[in-house]
Amino acid sequence: MSLNYNNGGFHVNGNNNFDNDNNGQARRMALASKAFNMKKYGNLFNQFCSYGNLFLAYKKARKHKTTKCYVVEFEKNLKDNLLLLRIELLLRSYRPIPLTNFIVRDPKTRKISKSDFRDRIVHHALCNITEPIFDKIFIYDSYANRKGKGTLKALQRFDYFKRKVSRNNTVVCYVLKADIKKYFENVDQQVLIGIIKNRIKDKNIIWLIKLILANYNKETQRGMPLGNLTSQFFANVYLNELDYFVKHNLKVKYYIRYVDDFVILNNDKEKLVEYKKQIDKFLNENLKICLHPEKSKILSLNEGIGFLGFRVFYYHKLLKKSNIKKMKKTLDKFFVSYSQGGGGITTKFTKVFRVGLHMQGMHKLMN
């Protein structure tokens, strides 16, 4: 059994050429993708609008933000505010507040779109219901914004793949390192809705998703707000189509994706050149996006591969200087705030502590 991408969807056929990696993960993924075509989920809206789900979403939305004034204000009449939100959703009179946009340079310049706290509760409530439906059909080697995954797991997987492909550094290993050009800005909202409809048939859930997307760009119907929880989830849903194409049409064995950054490892450089052409064609024709022409390259592992904040070689990794500067900057801000007796010190300490834990994990990877 295998999958082929034809006419905007994946189809199962009777080919038994399974990738035996991941202890049968490819087989489970193929079976899950069969369910992708056959099973659609309806009657989700009442579960989404339940007070219990909205309260759980509120708890998630307030995490690490308990001292923020907008959280304190919302909690003054917590039950009434959640009940009012529930009624608006049930009556479909709910409308999100326009996004607040600001620029972040770290060092890349990005436009971040911030949702109102009330709308963030809705986003968490939506993901509580829809994420489990899609997560079960995501491929094993999709590592962004998923439980039990993340950057450390992705880098560990890269280490495993590089040893396999290079046969413990006895043969040359080439890597196609690629990402999508302005991914979040260029996602086609209609294509995304079509992909979601393959899995969810509840018209009210689709209405809400359209409403959230339209709050970012109603005119051109392109793009998603960078910084929203729903955008992180939709990003995985959208590029799951690419994952299936790479794994089942191209039959690529050593492939890792983290949001719109992905790598393919192979001994044959010409094969990677062909993969790159076919992937770019697929992205253009089916997802209305394209590879970044300057950042999508084929390199030898000996040159070092830039991936998830590191330059990865066979025997070692080098942390990007920009990441070191960013960590030092965060620590400096904390110590200044601490010395001045600034408010919200617990939250700031928690952030720095999390950075420290992350860097400790990176240190383990480098040894």
CSV table of C-alpha atoms in Angstrom, one decimal:
chain,number,residue,atom,x,y,z
A,1,MET,CA,0.0,0.0,0.0
A,2,SER,CA,1.2,3.5,-0.8
A,3,LEU,CA,-0.2,7.0,-1.3
A,4,ASN,CA,-0.2,9.2,-4.4
A,5,TYR,CA,-1.1,12.8,-4.6
A,6,ASN,CA,-3.6,13.4,-7.5
A,7,ASN,CA,-6.2,16.0,-8.1
A,8,GLY,CA,-5.7,17.8,-4.7
A,9,GLY,CA,-5.8,14.7,-2.5
A,10,PHE,CA,-4.0,11.6,-1.4
A,11,HIS,CA,-5.2,8.2,-2.6
A,12,VAL,CA,-4.3,4.8,-1.3
A,13,ASN,CA,-3.3,2.0,-3.7
A,14,GLY,CA,-2.1,-1.6,-3.4
A,15,ASN,CA,1.6,-1.2,-3.3
A,16,ASN,CA,3.4,-2.9,-0.4
A,17,ASN,CA,6.7,-0.9,-0.6
A,18,PHE,CA,6.8,0.4,2.9
A,19,ASP,CA,9.6,2.4,4.5
A,20,ASN,CA,10.6,0.2,7.4
A,21,ASP,CA,12.2,3.1,9.3
A,22,ASN,CA,10.6,4.3,12.6
A,23,ASN,CA,9.5,0.8,13.6
A,24,GLY,CA,6.6,0.6,11.3
A,25,GLN,CA,5.7,4.3,11.5
A,26,ALA,CA,5.3,4.5,7.7
A,27,ARG,CA,2.7,1.8,7.8
A,28,ARG,CA,0.8,3.5,10.5
A,29,MET,CA,1.0,6.8,8.7
A,30,ALA,CA,-0.3,5.2,5.5
A,31,LEU,CA,-3.2,3.7,7.3
A,32,ALA,CA,-3.9,7.0,9.0
A,33,SER,CA,-3.9,8.7,5.7
A,34,LYS,CA,-6.5,6.2,4.5
A,35,ALA,CA,-8.7,7.4,7.4
A,36,PHE,CA,-7.9,11.0,6.2
A,37,ASN,CA,-9.8,10.3,3.0
A,38,MET,CA,-12.6,8.2,4.6
A,39,LYS,CA,-13.4,9.6,8.0
A,40,LYS,CA,-14.7,13.2,8.6
A,41,TYR,CA,-15.5,14.6,11.9
A,42,GLY,CA,-18.8,16.4,12.5
A,43,ASN,CA,-20.8,17.5,15.6
A,44,LEU,CA,-17.8,19.1,17.2
A,45,PHE,CA,-19.2,22.6,17.8
A,46,ASN,CA,-21.2,21.8,21.0
A,47,GLN,CA,-18.1,20.2,22.5
A,48,PHE,CA,-16.0,23.2,21.4
A,49,CYS,CA,-18.5,25.6,23.0
A,50,SER,CA,-18.8,23.7,26.3
A,51,TYR,CA,-18.0,25.7,29.4
A,52,GLY,CA,-15.5,23.0,30.4
A,53,ASN,CA,-13.6,23.4,27.1
A,54,LEU,CA,-13.6,27.2,27.3
A,55,PHE,CA,-12.4,27.1,31.0
A,56,LEU,CA,-9.5,24.8,30.0
A,57,ALA,CA,-8.7,27.2,27.1
A,58,TYR,CA,-8.7,30.1,29.5
A,59,LYS,CA,-6.2,28.3,31.8
A,60,LYS,CA,-3.9,27.7,28.8
A,61,ALA,CA,-4.2,31.2,27.6
A,62,ARG,CA,-3.3,32.7,30.9
A,63,LYS,CA,-0.2,30.5,31.4
A,64,HIS,CA,2.9,32.7,32.1
A,65,LYS,CA,0.7,35.8,31.9
A,66,THR,CA,-1.1,35.8,35.2
A,67,THR,CA,0.2,39.3,36.1
A,68,LYS,CA,-0.8,40.9,32.9
A,69,CYS,CA,-3.5,43.6,33.3
A,70,TYR,CA,-5.8,42.2,30.7
A,71,VAL,CA,-5.7,38.8,32.4
A,72,VAL,CA,-6.5,40.3,35.8
A,73,GLU,CA,-9.3,42.3,34.3
A,74,PHE,CA,-10.9,39.3,32.6
A,75,GLU,CA,-10.7,37.3,35.8
A,76,LYS,CA,-12.7,39.9,37.8
A,77,ASN,CA,-15.8,38.4,36.2
A,78,LEU,CA,-14.4,35.2,35.0
A,79,LYS,CA,-17.5,33.0,34.9
A,80,ASP,CA,-19.7,35.7,33.4
A,81,ASN,CA,-17.1,36.5,30.7
A,82,LEU,CA,-16.7,32.9,29.7
A,83,LEU,CA,-20.5,32.4,29.7
A,84,LEU,CA,-20.9,35.5,27.5
A,85,LEU,CA,-18.2,34.2,25.1
A,86,ARG,CA,-20.0,30.8,25.0
A,87,ILE,CA,-23.4,32.4,24.1
A,88,GLU,CA,-21.7,34.5,21.3
A,89,LEU,CA,-20.1,31.4,19.9
A,90,LEU,CA,-23.4,29.4,20.0
A,91,LEU,CA,-25.3,32.2,18.3
A,92,ARG,CA,-22.5,32.8,15.9
A,93,SER,CA,-22.4,36.5,16.8
A,94,TYR,CA,-18.8,36.2,18.0
A,95,ARG,CA,-16.4,38.5,16.2
A,96,PRO,CA,-12.6,38.7,16.9
A,97,ILE,CA,-11.1,42.0,17.9
A,98,PRO,CA,-8.7,43.4,15.2
A,99,LEU,CA,-5.1,42.2,15.7
A,100,THR,CA,-2.4,44.4,17.2
A,101,ASN,CA,0.7,44.3,15.0
A,102,PHE,CA,4.3,45.1,16.1
A,103,ILE,CA,7.8,44.5,14.7
A,104,VAL,CA,10.3,42.2,16.3
A,105,ARG,CA,14.0,42.1,15.2
A,106,ASP,CA,15.8,39.0,16.6
A,107,PRO,CA,17.8,39.5,14.3
A,108,LYS,CA,15.4,38.8,11.5
A,109,THR,CA,12.7,41.4,11.1
A,110,ARG,CA,9.2,39.9,11.6
A,111,LYS,CA,5.7,41.3,11.9
A,112,ILE,CA,4.0,39.8,14.9
A,113,SER,CA,0.2,39.9,15.2
A,114,LYS,CA,-1.2,39.8,18.7
A,115,SER,CA,-4.7,38.7,19.4
A,116,ASP,CA,-6.9,40.0,22.2
A,117,PHE,CA,-6.9,37.7,25.3
A,118,ARG,CA,-10.5,36.8,24.8
A,119,ASP,CA,-9.8,35.7,21.2
A,120,ARG,CA,-6.8,33.7,22.5
A,121,ILE,CA,-9.2,31.7,24.6
A,122,VAL,CA,-11.2,30.9,21.5
A,123,HIS,CA,-8.0,29.8,19.7
A,124,HIS,CA,-7.0,27.4,22.5
A,125,ALA,CA,-10.6,26.1,22.7
A,126,LEU,CA,-10.5,25.4,18.9
A,127,CYS,CA,-7.1,23.7,19.1
A,128,ASN,CA,-8.3,21.5,22.0
A,129,ILE,CA,-10.9,20.0,19.7
A,130,THR,CA,-9.2,20.0,16.3
A,131,GLU,CA,-5.5,19.3,17.1
A,132,PRO,CA,-6.0,15.6,18.2
A,133,ILE,CA,-7.9,14.9,15.0
A,134,PHE,CA,-5.0,16.1,12.8
A,135,ASP,CA,-2.1,15.1,15.0
A,136,LYS,CA,-2.8,11.4,14.5
A,137,ILE,CA,-2.2,11.7,10.7
A,138,PHE,CA,0.9,13.9,10.9
A,139,ILE,CA,4.1,12.1,9.9
A,140,TYR,CA,6.5,11.0,12.6
A,141,ASP,CA,9.2,13.5,11.5
A,142,SER,CA,7.2,16.6,11.8
A,143,TYR,CA,8.6,18.3,14.9
A,144,ALA,CA,7.1,21.8,15.4
A,145,ASN,CA,4.4,22.6,18.0
A,146,ARG,CA,3.6,19.0,18.8
A,147,LYS,CA,3.7,17.2,22.2
A,148,GLY,CA,6.8,15.1,22.6
A,149,LYS,CA,8.5,16.8,19.6
A,150,GLY,CA,10.4,20.1,19.4
A,151,THR,CA,13.8,21.4,18.3
A,152,LEU,CA,15.9,19.0,20.5
A,153,LYS,CA,14.1,15.9,19.2
A,154,ALA,CA,14.5,17.2,15.6
A,155,LEU,CA,18.2,17.7,16.1
A,156,GLN,CA,18.6,14.2,17.6
A,157,ARG,CA,16.7,12.8,14.7
A,158,PHE,CA,19.1,14.6,12.3
A,159,ASP,CA,22.0,13.1,14.1
A,160,TYR,CA,20.5,9.6,13.7
A,161,PHE,CA,19.9,10.2,10.0
A,162,LYS,CA,23.3,11.6,9.3
A,163,ARG,CA,24.9,8.5,10.8
A,164,LYS,CA,22.7,6.2,8.7
A,165,VAL,CA,23.2,8.0,5.4
A,166,SER,CA,27.0,8.6,5.8
A,167,ARG,CA,27.4,5.0,7.1
A,168,ASN,CA,29.1,6.4,10.2
A,169,ASN,CA,31.0,9.0,8.2
A,170,THR,CA,32.5,6.6,5.7
A,171,VAL,CA,30.7,7.9,2.6
A,172,VAL,CA,29.7,11.4,1.6
A,173,CYS,CA,26.3,12.7,2.9
A,174,TYR,CA,24.5,15.5,1.0
A,175,VAL,CA,21.6,17.5,2.5
A,176,LEU,CA,18.9,19.4,0.8
A,177,LYS,CA,18.3,22.3,3.3
A,178,ALA,CA,15.2,24.3,2.3
A,179,ASP,CA,12.5,26.5,3.6
A,180,ILE,CA,9.4,28.2,2.2
A,181,LYS,CA,9.6,31.8,1.0
A,182,LYS,CA,7.6,34.1,3.4
A,183,TYR,CA,5.5,31.1,4.4
A,184,PHE,CA,3.1,32.6,6.9
A,185,GLU,CA,2.4,35.6,4.6
A,186,ASN,CA,1.7,33.4,1.6
A,187,VAL,CA,-0.5,30.6,2.8
A,188,ASP,CA,-3.6,30.5,0.6
A,189,GLN,CA,-6.6,30.5,3.0
A,190,GLN,CA,-8.9,28.8,0.5
A,191,VAL,CA,-6.5,26.0,0.0
A,192,LEU,CA,-6.1,25.7,3.8
A,193,ILE,CA,-9.9,25.6,4.3
A,194,GLY,CA,-10.1,22.8,1.6
A,195,ILE,CA,-7.5,20.7,3.4
A,196,ILE,CA,-9.3,21.2,6.7
A,197,LYS,CA,-12.6,20.2,5.1
A,198,ASN,CA,-11.1,16.8,4.2
A,199,ARG,CA,-11.1,16.1,7.9
A,200,ILE,CA,-13.8,18.2,9.5
A,201,LYS,CA,-17.3,18.5,8.2
A,202,ASP,CA,-18.8,20.6,11.0
A,203,LYS,CA,-20.0,23.8,9.3
A,204,ASN,CA,-19.8,25.8,12.5
A,205,ILE,CA,-16.2,24.9,13.1
A,206,ILE,CA,-15.4,25.8,9.5
A,207,TRP,CA,-17.2,29.1,10.0
A,208,LEU,CA,-15.0,29.9,13.0
A,209,ILE,CA,-11.8,29.0,11.2
A,210,LYS,CA,-12.7,31.3,8.3
A,211,LEU,CA,-13.5,34.1,10.8
A,212,ILE,CA,-10.1,33.7,12.5
A,213,LEU,CA,-8.3,33.8,9.1
A,214,ALA,CA,-10.3,36.7,7.8
A,215,ASN,CA,-9.3,38.7,10.9
A,216,TYR,CA,-5.7,38.7,9.4
A,217,ASN,CA,-6.4,39.4,5.7
A,218,LYS,CA,-9.9,39.4,4.4
A,219,GLU,CA,-9.2,41.1,1.0
A,220,THR,CA,-6.6,38.8,-0.5
A,221,GLN,CA,-7.4,35.7,1.5
A,222,ARG,CA,-3.7,35.0,1.9
A,223,GLY,CA,-1.5,34.6,5.0
A,224,MET,CA,-1.9,33.8,8.7
A,225,PRO,CA,-0.9,36.0,11.7
A,226,LEU,CA,2.5,35.1,12.9
A,227,GLY,CA,2.3,34.7,16.7
A,228,ASN,CA,-1.2,33.1,16.9
A,229,LEU,CA,-1.7,29.6,18.3
A,230,THR,CA,-4.0,28.7,15.5
A,231,SER,CA,-1.4,29.8,12.9
A,232,GLN,CA,1.1,27.3,14.4
A,233,PHE,CA,-1.4,24.6,14.2
A,234,PHE,CA,-2.6,25.5,10.7
A,235,ALA,CA,1.0,25.7,9.5
A,236,ASN,CA,1.4,22.0,10.3
A,237,VAL,CA,-1.9,21.1,8.7
A,238,TYR,CA,-1.0,22.9,5.5
A,239,LEU,CA,2.5,21.4,5.1
A,240,ASN,CA,1.3,17.9,6.0
A,241,GLU,CA,0.3,17.8,2.3
A,242,LEU,CA,4.0,18.3,1.5
A,243,ASP,CA,5.0,15.7,4.1
A,244,TYR,CA,2.8,13.1,2.4
A,245,PHE,CA,4.1,14.0,-1.1
A,246,VAL,CA,7.7,13.7,0.0
A,247,LYS,CA,7.3,10.5,1.9
A,248,HIS,CA,4.9,8.6,-0.4
A,249,ASN,CA,5.3,10.1,-3.9
A,250,LEU,CA,9.0,10.8,-3.8
A,251,LYS,CA,9.5,7.9,-1.3
A,252,VAL,CA,12.1,9.9,0.6
A,253,LYS,CA,13.4,8.1,3.7
A,254,TYR,CA,15.5,10.7,5.5
A,255,TYR,CA,13.2,13.7,5.8
A,256,ILE,CA,12.7,16.1,8.8
A,257,ARG,CA,10.4,19.2,8.9
A,258,TYR,CA,10.1,21.9,11.5
A,259,VAL,CA,7.4,24.4,10.5
A,260,ASP,CA,8.6,25.6,7.0
A,261,ASP,CA,12.2,24.4,7.4
A,262,PHE,CA,13.0,21.0,6.2
A,263,VAL,CA,16.0,18.7,5.3
A,264,ILE,CA,16.4,15.7,3.2
A,265,LEU,CA,19.6,13.5,3.5
A,266,ASN,CA,20.9,11.4,0.7
A,267,ASN,CA,24.2,10.1,-0.8
A,268,ASP,CA,23.2,11.0,-4.3
A,269,LYS,CA,23.4,14.8,-5.0
A,270,GLU,CA,21.6,14.5,-8.3
A,271,LYS,CA,18.7,12.8,-6.7
A,272,LEU,CA,18.4,15.8,-4.2
A,273,VAL,CA,18.5,18.2,-7.2
A,274,GLU,CA,15.5,16.2,-8.7
A,275,TYR,CA,13.7,16.2,-5.3
A,276,LYS,CA,14.1,19.9,-5.0
A,277,LYS,CA,12.6,20.5,-8.5
A,278,GLN,CA,9.6,18.2,-7.8
A,279,ILE,CA,9.0,19.7,-4.4
A,280,ASP,CA,9.0,23.2,-5.7
A,281,LYS,CA,6.6,22.2,-8.5
A,282,PHE,CA,4.3,20.5,-6.0
A,283,LEU,CA,4.3,23.6,-3.7
A,284,ASN,CA,3.5,25.9,-6.6
A,285,GLU,CA,0.7,23.8,-8.1
A,286,ASN,CA,-1.0,22.5,-5.0
A,287,LEU,CA,-0.3,24.9,-2.1
A,288,LYS,CA,0.4,28.2,-4.0
A,289,ILE,CA,3.7,28.7,-2.2
A,290,CYS,CA,7.3,28.2,-3.3
A,291,LEU,CA,10.8,27.4,-1.9
A,292,HIS,CA,13.0,30.3,-0.9
A,293,PRO,CA,15.4,30.5,-3.9
A,294,GLU,CA,18.4,31.7,-1.8
A,295,LYS,CA,17.9,29.6,1.4
A,296,SER,CA,17.1,26.3,-0.4
A,297,LYS,CA,20.5,24.7,-1.1
A,298,ILE,CA,22.2,21.3,-1.4
A,299,LEU,CA,25.2,21.0,0.8
A,300,SER,CA,27.7,18.4,1.9
A,301,LEU,CA,27.5,17.5,5.6
A,302,ASN,CA,31.2,18.4,5.8
A,303,GLU,CA,30.4,22.0,5.0
A,304,GLY,CA,28.1,22.2,8.0
A,305,ILE,CA,24.3,22.4,7.7
A,306,GLY,CA,22.4,25.3,9.2
A,307,PHE,CA,19.4,23.8,11.0
A,308,LEU,CA,17.3,25.0,14.0
A,309,GLY,CA,19.9,27.4,15.4
A,310,PHE,CA,22.9,25.2,14.9
A,311,ARG,CA,25.5,24.6,12.2
A,312,VAL,CA,25.6,20.8,12.2
A,313,PHE,CA,28.7,18.8,11.3
A,314,TYR,CA,29.2,15.1,11.7
A,315,TYR,CA,31.2,15.1,14.9
A,316,HIS,CA,30.0,18.4,16.4
A,317,LYS,CA,27.6,21.4,16.3
A,318,LEU,CA,28.2,25.1,16.5
A,319,LEU,CA,25.5,27.3,18.1
A,320,LYS,CA,24.6,30.3,16.0
A,321,LYS,CA,26.1,33.6,17.4
A,322,SER,CA,22.8,35.3,17.0
A,323,ASN,CA,21.2,32.8,19.5
A,324,ILE,CA,24.0,33.4,22.0
A,325,LYS,CA,23.5,37.1,21.7
A,326,LYS,CA,19.7,36.7,22.1
A,327,MET,CA,20.2,34.6,25.3
A,328,LYS,CA,22.6,37.2,26.8
A,329,LYS,CA,20.2,40.0,25.9
A,330,THR,CA,17.4,38.2,27.7
A,331,LEU,CA,19.5,37.6,30.8
A,332,ASP,CA,20.7,41.2,30.9
A,333,LYS,CA,17.0,42.4,30.8
A,334,PHE,CA,16.2,40.1,33.7
A,335,PHE,CA,19.1,41.3,35.9
A,336,VAL,CA,18.3,44.9,35.2
A,337,SER,CA,14.6,44.3,36.2
A,338,TYR,CA,15.7,42.4,39.2
A,339,SER,CA,18.1,45.1,40.4
A,340,GLN,CA,15.4,47.7,40.0
A,341,GLY,CA,12.8,45.6,41.8
A,342,GLY,CA,10.6,45.4,38.7
A,343,GLY,CA,7.1,44.0,38.7
A,344,GLY,CA,6.4,40.6,37.3
A,345,ILE,CA,9.7,39.2,38.4
A,346,THR,CA,8.4,35.7,38.8
A,347,THR,CA,7.2,35.5,35.2
A,348,LYS,CA,10.5,37.0,34.0
A,349,PHE,CA,12.5,34.5,36.0
A,350,THR,CA,10.4,31.7,34.7
A,351,LYS,CA,11.2,32.8,31.1
A,352,VAL,CA,15.0,32.9,31.8
A,353,PHE,CA,14.8,29.6,33.6
A,354,ARG,CA,13.2,28.0,30.6
A,355,VAL,CA,15.9,29.5,28.3
A,356,GLY,CA,18.5,28.0,30.7
A,357,LEU,CA,16.9,24.6,30.5
A,358,HIS,CA,16.7,24.9,26.7
A,359,MET,CA,20.4,25.7,26.5
A,360,GLN,CA,21.2,22.9,28.8
A,361,GLY,CA,19.5,20.5,26.4
A,362,MET,CA,21.5,22.1,23.5
A,363,HIS,CA,24.7,21.5,25.5
A,364,LYS,CA,23.8,17.8,25.8
A,365,LEU,CA,23.3,17.7,22.0
A,366,MET,CA,26.7,19.2,21.4
A,367,ASN,CA,28.5,16.5,23.4
